[in-house]
mmCIF file of C-alpha atoms in Angstrom:
data_model
loop_
_atom_site.group_PDB
_atom_site.id
_atom_site.type_symbol
_atom_site.label_atom_id
_atom_site.label_comp_id
_atom_site.label_asym_id
_atom_site.label_seq_id
_atom_site.Cartn_x
_atom_site.Cartn_y
_atom_site.Cartn_z
ATOM 1 C CA MET A 1186 11.701 25.584 3.314
ATOM 2 C CA LYS A 1187 9.258 27.286 0.947
ATOM 3 C CA ASN A 1188 7.027 24.265 0.951
ATOM 4 C CA LYS A 1189 7.077 23.965 4.738
ATOM 5 C CA LYS A 1190 5.929 27.577 5.050
ATOM 6 C CA LYS A 1191 3.204 26.979 2.520
ATOM 7 C CA ILE A 1192 1.942 23.827 4.250
ATOM 8 C CA LYS A 1193 1.926 25.619 7.595
ATOM 9 C CA ILE A 1194 -0.142 28.474 6.180
ATOM 10 C CA ILE A 1195 -2.645 25.974 4.649
ATOM 11 C CA ILE A 1196 -2.949 23.843 7.790
ATOM 12 C CA ASP A 1197 -3.154 26.826 10.245
ATOM 13 C CA THR A 1198 -5.864 28.481 8.099
ATOM 14 C CA LEU A 1199 -7.927 25.262 7.715
ATOM 15 C CA ASP A 1200 -7.616 24.628 11.479
ATOM 16 C CA PHE A 1201 -8.871 28.145 12.213
ATOM 17 C CA ILE A 1202 -11.866 27.931 9.824
ATOM 18 C CA TYR A 1203 -12.687 24.259 10.446
ATOM 19 C CA PRO A 1204 -11.325 23.236 13.869
ATOM 20 C CA ASN A 1205 -13.557 20.179 14.171
ATOM 21 C CA PRO A 1206 -14.876 19.107 10.752
ATOM 22 C CA ILE A 1207 -17.587 16.447 10.714
ATOM 23 C CA SER A 1208 -18.855 14.661 7.602
ATOM 24 C CA SER A 1209 -22.409 15.459 6.667
ATOM 25 C CA LEU A 1210 -23.023 12.263 4.723
ATOM 26 C CA TYR A 1211 -26.169 10.554 6.061
ATOM 27 C CA TYR A 1212 -26.047 6.816 6.922
ATOM 28 C CA ILE A 1213 -27.187 4.533 9.713
ATOM 29 C CA ASN A 1214 -24.761 1.606 9.545
ATOM 30 C CA GLU A 1215 -21.869 0.270 7.523
ATOM 31 C CA PHE A 1216 -23.978 -0.995 4.693
ATOM 32 C CA THR A 1217 -25.936 2.238 4.260
ATOM 33 C CA LEU A 1218 -22.630 4.116 4.436
ATOM 34 C CA LEU A 1219 -21.314 2.122 1.493
ATOM 35 C CA LEU A 1220 -24.514 2.772 -0.478
ATOM 36 C CA ALA A 1221 -24.409 6.529 0.409
ATOM 37 C CA ILE A 1222 -20.828 6.749 -0.851
ATOM 38 C CA LEU A 1223 -21.745 4.913 -4.060
ATOM 39 C CA LEU A 1224 -24.733 7.206 -4.590
ATOM 40 C CA THR A 1225 -22.746 10.418 -4.201
ATOM 41 C CA SER A 1226 -20.536 9.604 -7.241
ATOM 42 C CA ARG A 1227 -21.133 12.466 -9.650
ATOM 43 C CA SER A 1228 -24.048 13.645 -7.493
ATOM 44 C CA LYS A 1229 -24.258 16.336 -4.882
ATOM 45 C CA GLU A 1230 -24.147 15.118 -1.289
ATOM 46 C CA GLU A 1231 -27.064 17.316 -0.307
ATOM 47 C CA LYS A 1232 -29.292 15.697 -2.894
ATOM 48 C CA VAL A 1233 -28.181 12.209 -1.961
ATOM 49 C CA ASN A 1234 -28.853 12.896 1.748
ATOM 50 C CA GLU A 1235 -32.355 13.978 0.925
ATOM 51 C CA LEU A 1236 -32.956 10.705 -0.902
ATOM 52 C CA THR A 1237 -31.227 8.391 1.581
ATOM 53 C CA LYS A 1238 -33.228 9.752 4.574
ATOM 54 C CA HIS A 1239 -36.309 8.103 2.947
ATOM 55 C CA PHE A 1240 -34.474 5.180 1.235
ATOM 56 C CA PHE A 1241 -32.723 3.977 4.442
ATOM 57 C CA LYS A 1242 -36.026 3.691 6.284
ATOM 58 C CA LYS A 1243 -36.748 0.545 4.274
ATOM 59 C CA ILE A 1244 -33.143 -0.440 3.236
ATOM 60 C CA LYS A 1245 -30.767 -1.298 6.063
ATOM 61 C CA ASN A 1246 -28.762 -4.411 4.887
ATOM 62 C CA PRO A 1247 -27.934 -6.374 1.720
ATOM 63 C CA GLN A 1248 -30.903 -8.777 2.408
ATOM 64 C CA ASP A 1249 -33.288 -5.813 2.079
ATOM 65 C CA ILE A 1250 -31.840 -4.892 -1.315
ATOM 66 C CA ILE A 1251 -32.076 -8.391 -2.832
ATOM 67 C CA GLN A 1252 -35.822 -8.473 -2.003
ATOM 68 C CA LEU A 1253 -36.199 -5.658 -4.585
ATOM 69 C CA THR A 1254 -35.890 -5.720 -8.327
ATOM 70 C CA ILE A 1255 -33.366 -3.507 -10.035
ATOM 71 C CA ASN A 1256 -36.334 -1.484 -11.398
ATOM 72 C CA GLU A 1257 -37.636 -0.957 -7.869
ATOM 73 C CA ILE A 1258 -34.188 0.303 -6.827
ATOM 74 C CA LYS A 1259 -34.163 2.580 -9.890
ATOM 75 C CA ASN A 1260 -37.490 4.106 -8.881
ATOM 76 C CA SER A 1261 -36.084 4.795 -5.382
ATOM 77 C CA ILE A 1262 -32.985 6.597 -6.597
ATOM 78 C CA LYS A 1263 -34.134 8.072 -9.937
ATOM 79 C CA ASN A 1264 -33.707 11.679 -8.748
ATOM 80 C CA ILE A 1265 -29.842 11.407 -8.789
ATOM 81 C CA GLY A 1266 -27.361 11.019 -11.638
ATOM 82 C CA LEU A 1267 -26.298 7.670 -13.091
ATOM 83 C CA TYR A 1268 -29.237 6.018 -11.340
ATOM 84 C CA ASN A 1269 -29.402 3.169 -13.918
ATOM 85 C CA LYS A 1270 -25.812 2.085 -13.343
ATOM 86 C CA LYS A 1271 -26.022 2.714 -9.625
ATOM 87 C CA SER A 1272 -29.091 0.538 -9.279
ATOM 88 C CA SER A 1273 -27.386 -2.472 -10.880
ATOM 89 C CA ASN A 1274 -24.258 -1.927 -8.822
ATOM 90 C CA ILE A 1275 -26.266 -1.779 -5.544
ATOM 91 C CA TYR A 1276 -28.127 -4.951 -6.396
ATOM 92 C CA ASN A 1277 -24.986 -6.831 -7.513
ATOM 93 C CA LEU A 1278 -22.780 -5.790 -4.631
ATOM 94 C CA SER A 1279 -25.540 -6.806 -2.174
ATOM 95 C CA ASN A 1280 -25.557 -10.282 -3.669
ATOM 96 C CA ILE A 1281 -21.764 -10.501 -3.465
ATOM 97 C CA LEU A 1282 -21.751 -9.364 0.176
ATOM 98 C CA ILE A 1283 -24.273 -12.029 1.097
ATOM 99 C CA ASN A 1284 -22.701 -14.872 -0.894
ATOM 100 C CA LYS A 1285 -18.999 -14.143 -0.437
ATOM 101 C CA TYR A 1286 -18.815 -12.143 2.849
ATOM 102 C CA HIS A 1287 -21.821 -13.385 4.832
ATOM 103 C CA GLY A 1288 -23.286 -9.831 4.627
ATOM 104 C CA ILE A 1289 -20.265 -8.200 6.261
ATOM 105 C CA ILE A 1290 -18.432 -5.484 4.384
ATOM 106 C CA PRO A 1291 -14.670 -6.234 4.088
ATOM 107 C CA ASN A 1292 -12.165 -3.778 5.547
ATOM 108 C CA ASP A 1293 -9.491 -4.639 2.965
ATOM 109 C CA ILE A 1294 -9.188 -1.860 0.373
ATOM 110 C CA LEU A 1295 -8.585 -4.280 -2.576
ATOM 111 C CA GLU A 1296 -11.593 -6.356 -1.646
ATOM 112 C CA LEU A 1297 -13.713 -3.280 -1.364
ATOM 113 C CA GLU A 1298 -12.450 -2.014 -4.741
ATOM 114 C CA SER A 1299 -13.594 -5.361 -6.308
ATOM 115 C CA LEU A 1300 -17.176 -4.691 -5.426
ATOM 116 C CA PRO A 1301 -19.432 -3.353 -8.218
ATOM 117 C CA GLY A 1302 -19.403 0.432 -8.428
ATOM 118 C CA VAL A 1303 -16.825 0.754 -5.608
ATOM 119 C CA GLY A 1304 -13.599 2.291 -7.029
ATOM 120 C CA HIS A 1305 -10.414 3.372 -5.124
ATOM 121 C CA LYS A 1306 -11.907 6.694 -3.978
ATOM 122 C CA SER A 1307 -15.159 5.129 -2.728
ATOM 123 C CA ALA A 1308 -13.190 2.390 -0.917
ATOM 124 C CA SER A 1309 -10.959 4.947 0.683
ATOM 125 C CA VAL A 1310 -13.921 7.078 1.823
ATOM 126 C CA PHE A 1311 -15.547 3.982 3.397
ATOM 127 C CA LEU A 1312 -12.348 3.200 5.314
ATOM 128 C CA PHE A 1313 -12.007 6.858 6.233
ATOM 129 C CA HIS A 1314 -15.347 6.634 8.063
ATOM 130 C CA ARG A 1315 -15.237 3.041 9.480
ATOM 131 C CA SER A 1316 -11.577 2.033 10.011
ATOM 132 C CA LYS A 1317 -8.381 3.199 11.671
ATOM 133 C CA ILE A 1318 -6.468 2.389 8.489
ATOM 134 C CA PRO A 1319 -4.799 5.715 7.389
ATOM 135 C CA VAL A 1320 -6.336 6.852 4.107
ATOM 136 C CA PHE A 1321 -6.513 10.130 2.265
ATOM 137 C CA PRO A 1322 -9.424 9.941 -0.194
ATOM 138 C CA VAL A 1323 -9.098 12.538 -3.031
ATOM 139 C CA ASP A 1324 -12.228 13.962 -4.563
ATOM 140 C CA THR A 1325 -12.521 16.680 -7.188
ATOM 141 C CA HIS A 1326 -12.265 19.420 -4.559
ATOM 142 C CA ILE A 1327 -9.045 18.128 -3.031
ATOM 143 C CA HIS A 1328 -7.644 17.540 -6.562
ATOM 144 C CA ARG A 1329 -8.446 21.139 -7.481
ATOM 145 C CA MET A 1330 -7.043 22.610 -4.294
ATOM 146 C CA MET A 1331 -3.779 20.639 -4.483
ATOM 147 C CA PHE A 1332 -3.281 21.989 -8.008
ATOM 148 C CA ARG A 1333 -4.156 25.562 -7.096
ATOM 149 C CA TRP A 1334 -1.751 25.424 -4.124
ATOM 150 C CA LYS A 1335 0.850 24.036 -6.468
ATOM 151 C CA LEU A 1336 1.370 20.970 -4.292
ATOM 152 C CA SER A 1337 0.452 18.589 -7.190
ATOM 153 C CA ASN A 1338 0.572 18.847 -11.015
ATOM 154 C CA GLY A 1339 -3.086 18.208 -11.517
ATOM 155 C CA LYS A 1340 -2.284 15.337 -13.917
ATOM 156 C CA ASN A 1341 -4.627 12.808 -12.265
ATOM 157 C CA VAL A 1342 -6.319 11.956 -8.965
ATOM 158 C CA LYS A 1343 -3.908 9.058 -8.326
ATOM 159 C CA GLN A 1344 -0.939 11.403 -8.521
ATOM 160 C CA THR A 1345 -2.704 13.949 -6.249
ATOM 161 C CA GLU A 1346 -3.318 11.310 -3.652
ATOM 162 C CA GLN A 1347 0.348 10.256 -3.691
ATOM 163 C CA ASP A 1348 1.415 13.866 -3.299
ATOM 164 C CA ALA A 1349 -0.999 14.622 -0.515
ATOM 165 C CA LYS A 1350 0.143 11.505 1.441
ATOM 166 C CA ARG A 1351 3.730 12.491 0.950
ATOM 167 C CA ILE A 1352 3.279 16.182 1.863
ATOM 168 C CA PHE A 1353 0.931 15.965 4.860
ATOM 169 C CA SER A 1354 1.575 14.176 8.139
ATOM 170 C CA LYS A 1355 -0.325 10.920 8.367
ATOM 171 C CA LYS A 1356 -1.992 11.907 11.638
ATOM 172 C CA LYS A 1357 -3.580 14.833 9.880
ATOM 173 C CA TRP A 1358 -4.982 13.003 6.826
ATOM 174 C CA LYS A 1359 -8.446 12.373 8.291
ATOM 175 C CA LYS A 1360 -9.013 15.916 9.369
ATOM 176 C CA LEU A 1361 -7.463 17.455 6.246
ATOM 177 C CA HIS A 1362 -9.663 15.338 3.960
ATOM 178 C CA LEU A 1363 -12.784 17.053 5.289
ATOM 179 C CA GLN A 1364 -11.187 20.475 5.796
ATOM 180 C CA ILE A 1365 -9.980 20.749 2.195
ATOM 181 C CA ILE A 1366 -13.313 19.594 0.773
ATOM 182 C CA PHE A 1367 -15.278 22.141 2.883
ATOM 183 C CA TYR A 1368 -12.794 24.898 2.063
ATOM 184 C CA GLY A 1369 -12.775 24.123 -1.710
ATOM 185 C CA LYS A 1370 -16.579 24.147 -1.831
ATOM 186 C CA LYS A 1371 -16.958 27.495 -0.055
ATOM 187 C CA TYR A 1372 -13.849 29.574 -0.750
ATOM 188 C CA SER A 1373 -12.287 28.125 -3.915
ATOM 189 C CA PRO A 1374 -14.965 26.605 -6.185
ATOM 190 C CA SER A 1375 -14.256 25.323 -9.657
ATOM 191 C CA ARG A 1376 -16.726 27.806 -11.186
ATOM 192 C CA LYS A 1377 -17.078 31.516 -10.337
ATOM 193 C CA TRP A 1378 -13.776 31.435 -8.427
ATOM 194 C CA ASN A 1379 -13.332 34.786 -6.640
ATOM 195 C CA LEU A 1380 -9.639 35.108 -5.841
ATOM 196 C CA LYS A 1381 -10.320 37.892 -3.318
ATOM 197 C CA LYS A 1382 -12.446 35.562 -1.232
ATOM 198 C CA ASP A 1383 -9.993 32.706 -1.432
ATOM 199 C CA ILE A 1384 -8.218 33.272 1.899
ATOM 200 C CA ILE A 1385 -5.488 30.645 1.501
ATOM 201 C CA TYR A 1386 -4.736 31.634 -2.098
ATOM 202 C CA GLN A 1387 -4.370 35.339 -0.974
ATOM 203 C CA LYS A 1388 -2.045 34.359 1.858
ATOM 204 C CA LEU A 1389 0.145 32.249 -0.423
ATOM 205 C CA VAL A 1390 0.358 35.031 -3.093
ATOM 206 C CA HIS A 1391 1.161 37.550 -0.318
ATOM 207 C CA ASN A 1392 4.004 35.368 0.966
ATOM 208 C CA HIS A 1393 5.261 34.753 -2.624
ATOM 209 C CA LEU A 1394 4.544 31.007 -2.255
ATOM 210 C CA LEU A 1395 2.681 30.463 -5.576
#
């Protein structure tokens, strides 16, 4: 009963603040979406969007990538973190997509996860954007919020994802994924967390639900 009340407060508040959340990740097709997701790993989305708006003018498919050397890719993405590793991954996954999948990105999560640089979270985010398969990608913001709301133990992202999928209705996963990220960034950041500005936290404390 306590958890039901807590979940209702969370969902109602998120629906009020973010009734129609839309992803701000910049991409122009499935391939550029996959690259954008890979590039955002440990990098701020805003910075990646600035870069990809130029990069995706010349890069639109795996064939475009393999015309470049890894060094040329590095030079194009050197303003974001882990650019050395990301350059190799982009080049190698492009080759695999051409040779194994005829340039088409698979929709199977395990096949996606087998691509260089594409882990479980990246594969889930891709399917979140391009498939009707129900997924609930968990990033650092969702992981943090689930722990602060005492809906997960904060042990690891895998556990948090399992808890989120168990707690929230499947039909709400897609919307909640974005809502929680947006909320966490603005109202409940990891650094300089101001409890008075954290609306949901205040409501949960007021209702003795934390």
